[in-house]
Short mmCIF file of C-alpha atoms in Angstrom, two decimals:
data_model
loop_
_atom_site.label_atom_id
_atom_site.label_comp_id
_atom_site.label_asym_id
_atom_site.label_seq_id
_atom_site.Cartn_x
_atom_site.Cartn_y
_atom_site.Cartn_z
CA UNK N 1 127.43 195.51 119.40
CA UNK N 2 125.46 197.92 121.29
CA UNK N 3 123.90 196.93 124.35
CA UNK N 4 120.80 198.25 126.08
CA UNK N 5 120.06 197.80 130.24
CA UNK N 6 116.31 196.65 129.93
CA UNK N 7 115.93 196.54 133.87
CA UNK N 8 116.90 198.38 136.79
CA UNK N 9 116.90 195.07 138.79
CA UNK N 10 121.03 196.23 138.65
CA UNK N 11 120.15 198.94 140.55
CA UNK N 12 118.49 197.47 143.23
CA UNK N 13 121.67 194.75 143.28
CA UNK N 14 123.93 197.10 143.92
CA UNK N 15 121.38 198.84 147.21
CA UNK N 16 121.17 195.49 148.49
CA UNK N 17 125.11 194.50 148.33
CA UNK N 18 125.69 198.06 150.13
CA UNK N 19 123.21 197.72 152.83
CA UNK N 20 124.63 194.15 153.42
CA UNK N 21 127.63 195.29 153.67
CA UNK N 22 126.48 197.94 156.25
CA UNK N 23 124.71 196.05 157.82
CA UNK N 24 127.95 193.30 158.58
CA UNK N 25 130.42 196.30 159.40
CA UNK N 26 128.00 198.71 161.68
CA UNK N 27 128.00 196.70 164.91
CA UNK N 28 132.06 196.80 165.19
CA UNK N 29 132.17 199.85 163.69
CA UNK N 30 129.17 201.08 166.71
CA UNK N 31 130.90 199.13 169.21
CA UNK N 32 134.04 200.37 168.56
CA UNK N 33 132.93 204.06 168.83
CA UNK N 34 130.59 203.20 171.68
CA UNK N 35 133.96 202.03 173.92
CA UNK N 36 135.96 204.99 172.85
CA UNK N 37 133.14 207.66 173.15
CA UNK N 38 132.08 205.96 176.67
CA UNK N 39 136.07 205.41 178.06
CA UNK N 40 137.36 208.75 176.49
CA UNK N 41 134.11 210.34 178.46
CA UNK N 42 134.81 208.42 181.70
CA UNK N 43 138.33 207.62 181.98
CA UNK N 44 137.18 204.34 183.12
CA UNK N 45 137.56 200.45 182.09
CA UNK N 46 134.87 199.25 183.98
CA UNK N 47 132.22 201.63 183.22
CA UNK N 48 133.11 201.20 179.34
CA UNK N 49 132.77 197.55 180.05
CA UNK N 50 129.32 197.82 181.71
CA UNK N 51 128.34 199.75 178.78
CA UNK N 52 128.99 197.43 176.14
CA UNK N 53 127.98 194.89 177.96
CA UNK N 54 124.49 196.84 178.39
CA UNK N 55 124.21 197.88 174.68
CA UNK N 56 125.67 194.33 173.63
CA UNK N 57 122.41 192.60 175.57
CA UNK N 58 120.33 195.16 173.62
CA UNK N 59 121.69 194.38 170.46
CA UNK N 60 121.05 190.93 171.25
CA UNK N 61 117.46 191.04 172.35
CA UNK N 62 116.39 193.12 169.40
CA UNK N 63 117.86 190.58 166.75
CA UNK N 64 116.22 188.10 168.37
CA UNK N 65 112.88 189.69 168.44
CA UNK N 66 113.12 190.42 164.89
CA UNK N 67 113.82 186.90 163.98
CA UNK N 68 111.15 185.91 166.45
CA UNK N 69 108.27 188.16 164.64
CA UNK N 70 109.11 186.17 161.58
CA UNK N 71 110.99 189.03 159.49
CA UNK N 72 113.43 187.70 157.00
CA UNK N 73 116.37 189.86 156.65
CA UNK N 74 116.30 191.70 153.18
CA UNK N 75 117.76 195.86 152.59
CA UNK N 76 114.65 196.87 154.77
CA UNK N 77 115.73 194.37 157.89
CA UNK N 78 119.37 195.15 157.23
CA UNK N 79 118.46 198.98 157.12
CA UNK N 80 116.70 198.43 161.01
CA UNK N 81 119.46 196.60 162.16
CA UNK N 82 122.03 200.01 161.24
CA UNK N 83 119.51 202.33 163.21
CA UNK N 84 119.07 199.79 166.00
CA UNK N 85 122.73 199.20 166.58
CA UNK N 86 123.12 203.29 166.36
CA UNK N 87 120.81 204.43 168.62
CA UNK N 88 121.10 201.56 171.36
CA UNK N 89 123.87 203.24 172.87
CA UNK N 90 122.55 206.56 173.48
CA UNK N 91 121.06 206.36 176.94
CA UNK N 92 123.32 203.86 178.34
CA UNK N 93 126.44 205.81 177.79
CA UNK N 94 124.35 209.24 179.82
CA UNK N 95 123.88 207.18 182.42
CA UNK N 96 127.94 206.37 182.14
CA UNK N 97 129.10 209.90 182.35
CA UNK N 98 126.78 211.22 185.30
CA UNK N 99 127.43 207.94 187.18
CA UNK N 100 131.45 208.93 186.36
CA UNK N 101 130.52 212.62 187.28
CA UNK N 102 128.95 211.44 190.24
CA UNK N 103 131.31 212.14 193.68
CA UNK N 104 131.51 209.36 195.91
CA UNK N 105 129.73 210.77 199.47
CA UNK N 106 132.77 212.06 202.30
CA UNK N 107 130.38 211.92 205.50
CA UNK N 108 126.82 211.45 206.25
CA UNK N 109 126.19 209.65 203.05
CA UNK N 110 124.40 206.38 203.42
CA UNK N 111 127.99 204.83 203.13
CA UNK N 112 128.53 206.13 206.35
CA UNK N 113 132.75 207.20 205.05
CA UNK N 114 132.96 203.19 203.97
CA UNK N 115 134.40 202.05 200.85
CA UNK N 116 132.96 199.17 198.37
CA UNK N 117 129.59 198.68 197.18
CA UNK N 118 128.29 201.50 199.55
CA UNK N 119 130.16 204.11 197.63
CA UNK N 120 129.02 202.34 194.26
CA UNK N 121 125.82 202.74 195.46
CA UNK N 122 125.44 206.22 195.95
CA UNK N 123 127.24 206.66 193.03
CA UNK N 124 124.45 204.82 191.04
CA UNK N 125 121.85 206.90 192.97
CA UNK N 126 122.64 210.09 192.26
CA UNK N 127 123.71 209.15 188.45
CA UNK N 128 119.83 208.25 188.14
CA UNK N 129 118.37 210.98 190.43
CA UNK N 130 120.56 213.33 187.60
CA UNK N 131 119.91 211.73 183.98
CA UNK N 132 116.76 209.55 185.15
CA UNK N 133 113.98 212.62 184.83
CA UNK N 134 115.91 213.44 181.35
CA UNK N 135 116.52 209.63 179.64
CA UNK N 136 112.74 209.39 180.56
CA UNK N 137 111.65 212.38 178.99
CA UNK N 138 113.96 211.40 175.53
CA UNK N 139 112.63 208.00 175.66
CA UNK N 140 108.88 208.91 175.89
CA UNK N 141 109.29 211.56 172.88
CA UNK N 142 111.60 208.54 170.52
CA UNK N 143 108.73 206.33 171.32
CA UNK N 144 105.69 208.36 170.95
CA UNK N 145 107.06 210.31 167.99
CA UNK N 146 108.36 207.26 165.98
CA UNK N 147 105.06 205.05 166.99
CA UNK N 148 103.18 207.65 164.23
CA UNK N 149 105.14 205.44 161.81
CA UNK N 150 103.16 202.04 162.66
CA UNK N 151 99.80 203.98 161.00
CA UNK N 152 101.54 204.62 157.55
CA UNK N 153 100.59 202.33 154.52
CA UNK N 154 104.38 202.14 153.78
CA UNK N 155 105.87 198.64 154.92
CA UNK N 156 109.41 200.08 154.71
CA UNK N 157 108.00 203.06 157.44
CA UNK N 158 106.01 200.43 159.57
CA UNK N 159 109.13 198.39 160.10
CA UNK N 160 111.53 201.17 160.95
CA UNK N 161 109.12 202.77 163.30
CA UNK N 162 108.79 199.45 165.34
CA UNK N 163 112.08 199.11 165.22
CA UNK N 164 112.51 202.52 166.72
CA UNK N 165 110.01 202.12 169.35
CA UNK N 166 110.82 198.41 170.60
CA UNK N 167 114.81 199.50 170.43
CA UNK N 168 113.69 203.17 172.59
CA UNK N 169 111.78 200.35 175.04
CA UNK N 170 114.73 198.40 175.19
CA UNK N 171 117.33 200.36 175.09
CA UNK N 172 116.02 202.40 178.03
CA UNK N 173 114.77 199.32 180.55
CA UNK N 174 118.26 197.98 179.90
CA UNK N 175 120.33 201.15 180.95
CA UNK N 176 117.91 201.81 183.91
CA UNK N 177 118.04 198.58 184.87
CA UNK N 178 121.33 196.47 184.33
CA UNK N 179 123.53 198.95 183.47
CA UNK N 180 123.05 200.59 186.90
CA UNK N 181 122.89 196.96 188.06
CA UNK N 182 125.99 196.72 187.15
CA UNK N 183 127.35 200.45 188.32
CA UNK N 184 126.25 199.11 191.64
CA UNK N 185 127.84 196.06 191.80
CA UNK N 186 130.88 196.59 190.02
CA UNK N 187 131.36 200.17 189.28
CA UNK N 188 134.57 202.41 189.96
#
């Protein structure tokens, strides 16, 4: 007997099993890139550590917003969860290689030739004096540019573009603020 697909609900099965799936292995898969990337570019366990600990309280924040606006995870959700994961490391991990890049003051600094937290300090200062002017700049345009995605009659487009902008908004207070937090306190 012959036999004749009437729907293309089998289609849309096979989507949604694949964007699952994408959905479960991106984070490790991101995180796991994001530590390489970040100690292969600073040579350093402590700044990689600061970094996914930075992008890991992104992460977090973000799913939790989206569960707290009331979306229920379907392909769309599952589809903003891949691009938030993605793009969450990007400024955190600039911030990693100037505050790597950055040399530690000899004399006159504010650490006055002193080891410790002074030296971590203006380490942390001039990484932000360096990518601060720029992560602002790439922020602003993310946010601004994906925003014109909230006006479309699209649902799919409305969700990805406030996913964009609240992950930009996040993304960016979090590596200007704990990351170099951290850098500060703990840094190499």
């Amino acid at each position: 007997p012959r036999v004749l697909q009437a729907s293309d609900i089998w289609n849309r099965m096979g989507v949604e099993e694949s964007v699952r799936y994408t959905a479960k292995v991106s984070p490790g898969v991101s995180f796991a890139a994001a530590a390489v990337i970040t100690f292969a570019a600073t040579r350093s366990w402590r700044i990689t550590l600061a970094a996914l600990a930075t992008i890991g309280a992104g992460v977090v924040l973000m799913l939790a917003a989206l569960v707290g606006v009331g979306w229920e995870f379907g392909v769309v959700e599952e589809l903003c969860v891949t691009l938030l994961i993605g793009s969450s490391i990007d400024y955190c991990i600039h911030l990693a290689m100037a505050y790597s890049e950055a040399e530690p003051p000899t004399s006159g600094g504010s650490s006055g030739g002193k080891g410790g937290v002074d030296v971590r300090g203006d380490r942390t200062l001039a990484a932000l004096q360096s990518m601060a002017p720029t992560l602002s700049g790439a922020a602003a345009t993310t946010a601004l540019s994906s925003a014109m995605l909230l006006a479309c009659q699209v649902e799919v487009l409305v969700k990805i573009g406030a996913t964009i902008v609240a992950n930009t908004v996040v993304g960016y207070a979090l590596s200007l603020l704990l990351f170099t937090a951290l850098m500060a306190t703990f840094g190499d």
